[in-house]
Amino acid sequence: MIEITKENIDKLFAKLDSDTRKSSYFLNPDSDFTRELVEGLIANESRYGYQACPCRLAAGDRNEDIDIICPCDYRDADLDDFGACYCALYVSKDIAEGKTTAQPLPDRRPVKREERPQFREKKVGKGYSELSHPVWRCRVCGYLAARDEPPGVCPICKATKDRFDRFM
Amino acid sequence: MKYEHIGGINKGKVMLFALSTCVWCKRTKQLLNTLGVEYDYIFVDQLQSAEKQETMGELEKWNPRCSFPTLVINDDKCIVGFKEDEIRAVLG
């Protein structure tokens, strides 16, 4: 079980910082704020086994919570509309560069369980039979991969294989 | 239910529903502390399941989305999220 120590916070912070830079996302430049969120991610990993969003109440069951495992399924839409994700760990370029600051925003996660991305009815694009491979879409960042199976980890946002849907 | 009590200036009944890991909840608590008001808070993520269910039922009456932080003032006004100006206007 991962413990909440300064060393573990530093380690996860450095990993997130490096991952986000490589994929052109941005962490909140307020490092105190961001470190507190990283601490929350470690606390959730320790009690649930996965890094559930620190600002949402997790159910404690991976499939129930999979849409709110950080980065959550709602991050990119919130970055587009508000310049920050719900907890404000991830922010827009403008906020990263200090032109504006992150503000609290409303939660777009559907209240109704059946409307959440992992439970919604999946529509697979037609014309699959004409393609040489099935196409898989990452629910977090939209990355598409034409291969027999989804990748083990999304190369863009690091979401795990179980967060991919068949797209075509 | 296990609400933690923080002493201070009495501005009526002030209740904060929060998560222990949520930074916006922390900012809300810090603001209440800065304003020096008397309030009660509860970390819903730290409750056992029966208590959690009961608390979420209470929270749902005020904020059907059940999001955090939710601040309830005098069993009347509800402020969802860290809305600093709004909180200052009511409790400042």
Coordinates of N, CA, C and O in Angstrom, one line a residue, chain B:
Chain B
M1 N -24.4 11.9 13.7 CA -23.3 12.0 12.8 C -22.2 12.8 13.4 O -22.4 13.7 14.1
K2 N -21.0 12.4 12.9 CA -19.8 13.0 13.5 C -19.4 14.3 12.8 O -18.5 14.3 12.0
Y3 N -20.0 15.4 13.2 CA -19.6 16.7 12.7 C -18.5 17.2 13.6 O -18.6 17.1 14.8
E4 N -17.5 17.8 13.0 CA -16.4 18.4 13.8 C -16.8 19.9 14.0 O -17.3 20.6 13.1
H5 N -16.7 20.3 15.3 CA -17.1 21.7 15.6 C -15.9 22.6 15.7 O -14.9 22.3 16.3
I6 N -16.0 23.8 15.0 CA -15.0 24.8 15.1 C -15.6 26.0 15.7 O -16.6 26.6 15.2
G7 N -15.0 26.5 16.8 CA -15.6 27.6 17.5 C -15.2 28.9 16.8 O -14.3 29.0 16.1
G8 N -16.1 30.0 17.1 CA -15.8 31.3 16.5 C -17.0 32.2 16.6 O -17.9 31.9 17.5
I9 N -17.1 33.2 15.8 CA -18.2 34.1 15.8 C -19.4 33.4 15.4 O -19.5 32.8 14.3
N10 N -20.5 33.6 16.2 CA -21.8 32.9 15.8 C -22.5 33.7 14.7 O -23.0 34.8 14.9
K11 N -22.5 33.1 13.5 CA -23.3 33.8 12.4 C -24.5 32.9 12.1 O -24.9 32.8 10.9
G12 N -24.9 32.1 13.0 CA -26.0 31.2 12.8 C -25.4 29.8 12.6 O -24.2 29.5 12.8
K13 N -26.3 28.9 12.1 CA -25.8 27.5 11.9 C -25.1 27.3 10.6 O -25.7 27.6 9.5
V14 N -23.8 27.0 10.6 CA -23.0 26.9 9.4 C -22.5 25.5 9.3 O -21.8 25.1 10.2
M15 N -22.9 24.8 8.2 CA -22.5 23.4 8.1 C -21.8 23.2 6.7 O -22.2 23.7 5.7
L16 N -20.6 22.6 6.8 CA -19.8 22.3 5.6 C -19.7 20.8 5.3 O -19.2 20.1 6.2
F17 N -20.2 20.4 4.2 CA -20.0 19.0 3.7 C -18.7 19.0 2.8 O -18.7 19.8 1.9
A18 N -17.7 18.2 3.2 CA -16.4 18.3 2.5 C -15.8 16.9 2.3 O -16.3 15.9 2.9
L19 N -14.8 16.9 1.5 CA -13.9 15.7 1.3 C -12.6 16.0 1.9 O -12.0 17.1 1.6
S20 N -11.9 15.0 2.5 CA -10.6 15.3 3.2 C -9.5 15.5 2.1 O -8.5 16.1 2.4
T21 N -9.8 15.0 0.9 CA -8.7 15.1 -0.1 C -8.9 16.3 -1.1 O -8.1 16.5 -1.9
C22 N -10.0 17.0 -0.9 CA -10.4 18.0 -1.9 C -9.8 19.3 -1.6 O -10.0 19.9 -0.5
V23 N -9.1 19.9 -2.5 CA -8.4 21.2 -2.3 C -9.3 22.4 -2.2 O -9.2 23.3 -1.4
W24 N -10.4 22.3 -3.0 CA -11.4 23.4 -3.0 C -12.1 23.4 -1.6 O -12.5 24.4 -1.0
C25 N -12.3 22.2 -1.0 CA -12.9 22.0 0.3 C -11.9 22.7 1.3 O -12.4 23.4 2.3
K26 N -10.6 22.4 1.2 CA -9.6 23.0 2.1 C -9.7 24.5 2.0 O -9.6 25.1 3.1
R27 N -9.8 25.0 0.8 CA -9.8 26.5 0.7 C -11.1 27.0 1.4 O -11.0 28.1 1.9
T28 N -12.2 26.3 1.3 CA -13.4 26.8 1.9 C -13.2 26.8 3.4 O -13.6 27.8 4.1
K29 N -12.6 25.7 4.0 CA -12.4 25.7 5.4 C -11.5 26.8 5.8 O -11.7 27.5 6.9
Q30 N -10.4 27.0 5.0 CA -9.4 28.1 5.4 C -10.1 29.4 5.4 O -9.9 30.3 6.3
L31 N -11.1 29.6 4.4 CA -11.8 30.9 4.4 C -12.7 31.1 5.6 O -12.7 32.2 6.2
L32 N -13.4 30.0 6.0 CA -14.2 30.1 7.2 C -13.3 30.4 8.4 O -13.7 31.2 9.3
N33 N -12.2 29.8 8.5 CA -11.2 30.0 9.6 C -10.8 31.5 9.6 O -10.7 32.1 10.6
T34 N -10.5 32.0 8.4 CA -10.0 33.4 8.3 C -11.1 34.3 8.7 O -10.9 35.3 9.4
L35 N -12.4 34.0 8.3 CA -13.5 34.9 8.7 C -13.8 34.7 10.2 O -14.5 35.5 10.8
G36 N -13.3 33.6 10.8 CA -13.5 33.4 12.2 C -14.9 33.0 12.7 O -15.3 33.2 13.8
V37 N -15.6 32.4 11.7 CA -17.0 32.1 12.1 C -17.1 30.7 12.7 O -16.2 29.8 12.5
E38 N -18.1 30.5 13.5 CA -18.4 29.2 14.2 C -19.0 28.3 13.1 O -19.9 28.7 12.4
Y39 N -18.5 27.1 13.0 CA -19.1 26.1 12.0 C -18.8 24.7 12.3 O -18.0 24.4 13.2
D40 N -19.6 23.8 11.7 CA -19.4 22.4 11.8 C -19.1 21.9 10.4 O -19.6 22.3 9.4
Y41 N -18.2 20.9 10.4 CA -17.9 20.3 9.1 C -17.8 18.8 9.2 O -17.7 18.2 10.3
I42 N -17.9 18.1 8.0 CA -17.9 16.7 8.0 C -17.1 16.2 6.8 O -17.4 16.8 5.7
F43 N -16.2 15.3 6.9 CA -15.4 14.7 5.8 C -16.2 13.5 5.4 O -16.0 12.4 6.0
V44 N -17.0 13.6 4.3 CA -17.9 12.5 4.0 C -17.1 11.2 3.5 O -17.5 10.1 3.8
D45 N -15.9 11.5 2.9 CA -15.1 10.3 2.4 C -14.6 9.5 3.6 O -14.1 8.3 3.4
Q46 N -14.6 10.0 4.8 CA -14.0 9.3 5.9 C -15.1 8.5 6.7 O -14.7 7.9 7.8
L47 N -16.3 8.6 6.3 CA -17.4 8.0 7.1 C -17.5 6.5 6.7 O -17.2 6.1 5.6
Q48 N -18.0 5.7 7.6 CA -18.4 4.3 7.3 C -19.7 4.3 6.5 O -20.4 5.3 6.5
S49 N -20.0 3.2 5.8 CA -21.0 3.2 4.8 C -22.4 3.7 5.3 O -23.0 4.4 4.6
A50 N -22.8 3.2 6.5 CA -24.2 3.6 6.9 C -24.2 5.1 7.2 O -25.2 5.8 6.7
E51 N -23.2 5.6 7.8 CA -23.1 7.0 8.1 C -23.0 7.9 6.8 O -23.5 8.9 6.7
K52 N -22.2 7.3 5.9 CA -22.0 8.0 4.6 C -23.3 8.1 3.9 O -23.7 9.2 3.4
Q53 N -24.1 7.1 3.9 CA -25.4 7.1 3.2 C -26.3 8.1 3.8 O -27.0 8.9 3.1
E54 N -26.3 8.1 5.2 CA -27.2 9.0 5.9 C -26.8 10.5 5.6 O -27.6 11.4 5.3
T55 N -25.5 10.7 5.6 CA -25.0 12.1 5.3 C -25.2 12.5 3.9 O -25.6 13.7 3.6
M56 N -25.1 11.6 3.0 CA -25.3 11.9 1.6 C -26.8 12.2 1.3 O -27.2 13.1 0.5
G57 N -27.7 11.5 2.1 CA -29.1 11.8 2.0 C -29.4 13.2 2.5 O -30.2 14.0 1.9
E58 N -28.7 13.6 3.6 CA -28.9 15.0 4.1 C -28.3 16.0 3.0 O -29.0 17.0 2.7
L59 N -27.2 15.7 2.5 CA -26.5 16.6 1.5 C -27.4 16.8 0.3 O -27.6 17.9 -0.3
E60 N -28.0 15.7 -0.2 CA -28.8 15.7 -1.4 C -30.0 16.7 -1.3 O -30.4 17.2 -2.3
K61 N -30.5 16.8 -0.1 CA -31.6 17.8 0.1 C -31.2 19.2 -0.3 O -32.0 20.0 -0.8
W62 N -29.9 19.5 0.0 CA -29.4 20.8 -0.3 C -28.8 21.0 -1.6 O -29.0 22.0 -2.3
N63 N -28.1 19.9 -2.0 CA -27.4 20.0 -3.3 C -27.6 18.6 -4.0 O -26.9 17.7 -3.7
P64 N -28.6 18.5 -4.9 CA -28.9 17.3 -5.5 C -27.8 16.6 -6.3 O -27.7 15.4 -6.5
R65 N -26.8 17.4 -6.7 CA -25.6 16.9 -7.4 C -24.7 16.2 -6.4 O -23.8 15.4 -6.8
C66 N -24.9 16.5 -5.1 CA -24.0 15.9 -4.0 C -22.5 16.2 -4.3 O -21.7 15.3 -4.2
S67 N -22.2 17.4 -4.7 CA -20.8 17.7 -4.9 C -20.2 18.5 -3.7 O -21.0 18.9 -2.8
F68 N -18.9 18.6 -3.7 CA -18.2 19.2 -2.6 C -17.3 20.3 -3.0 O -16.7 20.3 -4.1
P69 N -17.1 21.3 -2.2 CA -17.7 21.5 -0.9 C -19.2 22.1 -1.1 O -19.5 22.7 -2.0
T70 N -20.0 21.7 -0.1 CA -21.4 22.3 0.0 C -21.5 22.9 1.4 O -21.2 22.3 2.4
L71 N -21.8 24.2 1.4 CA -21.9 25.0 2.6 C -23.4 25.3 2.8 O -24.0 25.9 1.9
V72 N -23.9 25.0 4.0 CA -25.4 25.2 4.3 C -25.4 26.2 5.5 O -24.8 25.9 6.5
I73 N -26.1 27.3 5.2 CA -26.1 28.4 6.3 C -27.6 28.5 6.8 O -28.5 28.8 6.0
N74 N -27.7 28.3 8.1 CA -29.0 28.5 8.8 C -30.1 27.6 8.2 O -31.3 28.1 8.1
D75 N -29.8 26.5 7.7 CA -30.8 25.5 7.1 C -31.6 26.3 6.0 O -32.8 26.0 5.9
D76 N -30.9 27.2 5.4 CA -31.7 28.0 4.4 C -30.9 28.2 3.1 O -31.3 27.8 2.1
K77 N -29.7 28.9 3.3 CA -28.9 29.2 2.1 C -27.8 28.1 1.9 O -27.2 27.6 2.8
C78 N -27.7 27.7 0.6 CA -26.7 26.7 0.2 C -25.7 27.3 -0.8 O -26.1 27.8 -1.8
I79 N -24.4 27.2 -0.5 CA -23.4 27.6 -1.5 C -22.6 26.4 -1.9 O -22.0 25.7 -1.1
V80 N -22.7 26.1 -3.2 CA -21.9 24.9 -3.7 C -20.6 25.4 -4.4 O -20.7 26.2 -5.2
G81 N -19.5 24.7 -4.0 CA -18.2 25.1 -4.5 C -17.6 26.2 -3.7 O -18.2 26.9 -2.9
F82 N -16.3 26.4 -4.0 CA -15.5 27.4 -3.3 C -15.8 28.8 -4.0 O -15.1 29.2 -4.8
K83 N -17.0 29.4 -3.6 CA -17.3 30.7 -4.2 C -17.0 31.7 -3.1 O -17.8 32.1 -2.3
E84 N -15.7 32.2 -3.2 CA -15.2 33.0 -2.1 C -16.0 34.3 -1.9 O -16.4 34.6 -0.8
D85 N -16.4 35.0 -3.0 CA -17.1 36.3 -2.9 C -18.5 36.0 -2.2 O -18.9 36.8 -1.3
E86 N -19.1 35.0 -2.6 CA -20.5 34.7 -2.1 C -20.4 34.3 -0.6 O -21.2 34.8 0.2
I87 N -19.4 33.5 -0.3 CA -19.2 33.1 1.1 C -18.9 34.4 2.0 O -19.5 34.6 3.1
R88 N -18.0 35.2 1.5 CA -17.7 36.4 2.2 C -18.9 37.4 2.4 O -19.1 38.0 3.4
A89 N -19.7 37.4 1.3 CA -20.9 38.3 1.4 C -21.9 37.8 2.5 O -22.5 38.6 3.1
V90 N -22.0 36.5 2.6 CA -23.0 36.0 3.6 C -22.4 35.9 5.0 O -23.1 36.2 6.0
L91 N -21.1 35.6 5.1 CA -20.5 35.3 6.5 C -19.4 36.4 6.9 O -19.0 36.3 8.0
G92 N -19.1 37.2 6.0 CA -18.0 38.2 6.2 C -18.4 39.3 7.2 O -19.5 39.5 7.5

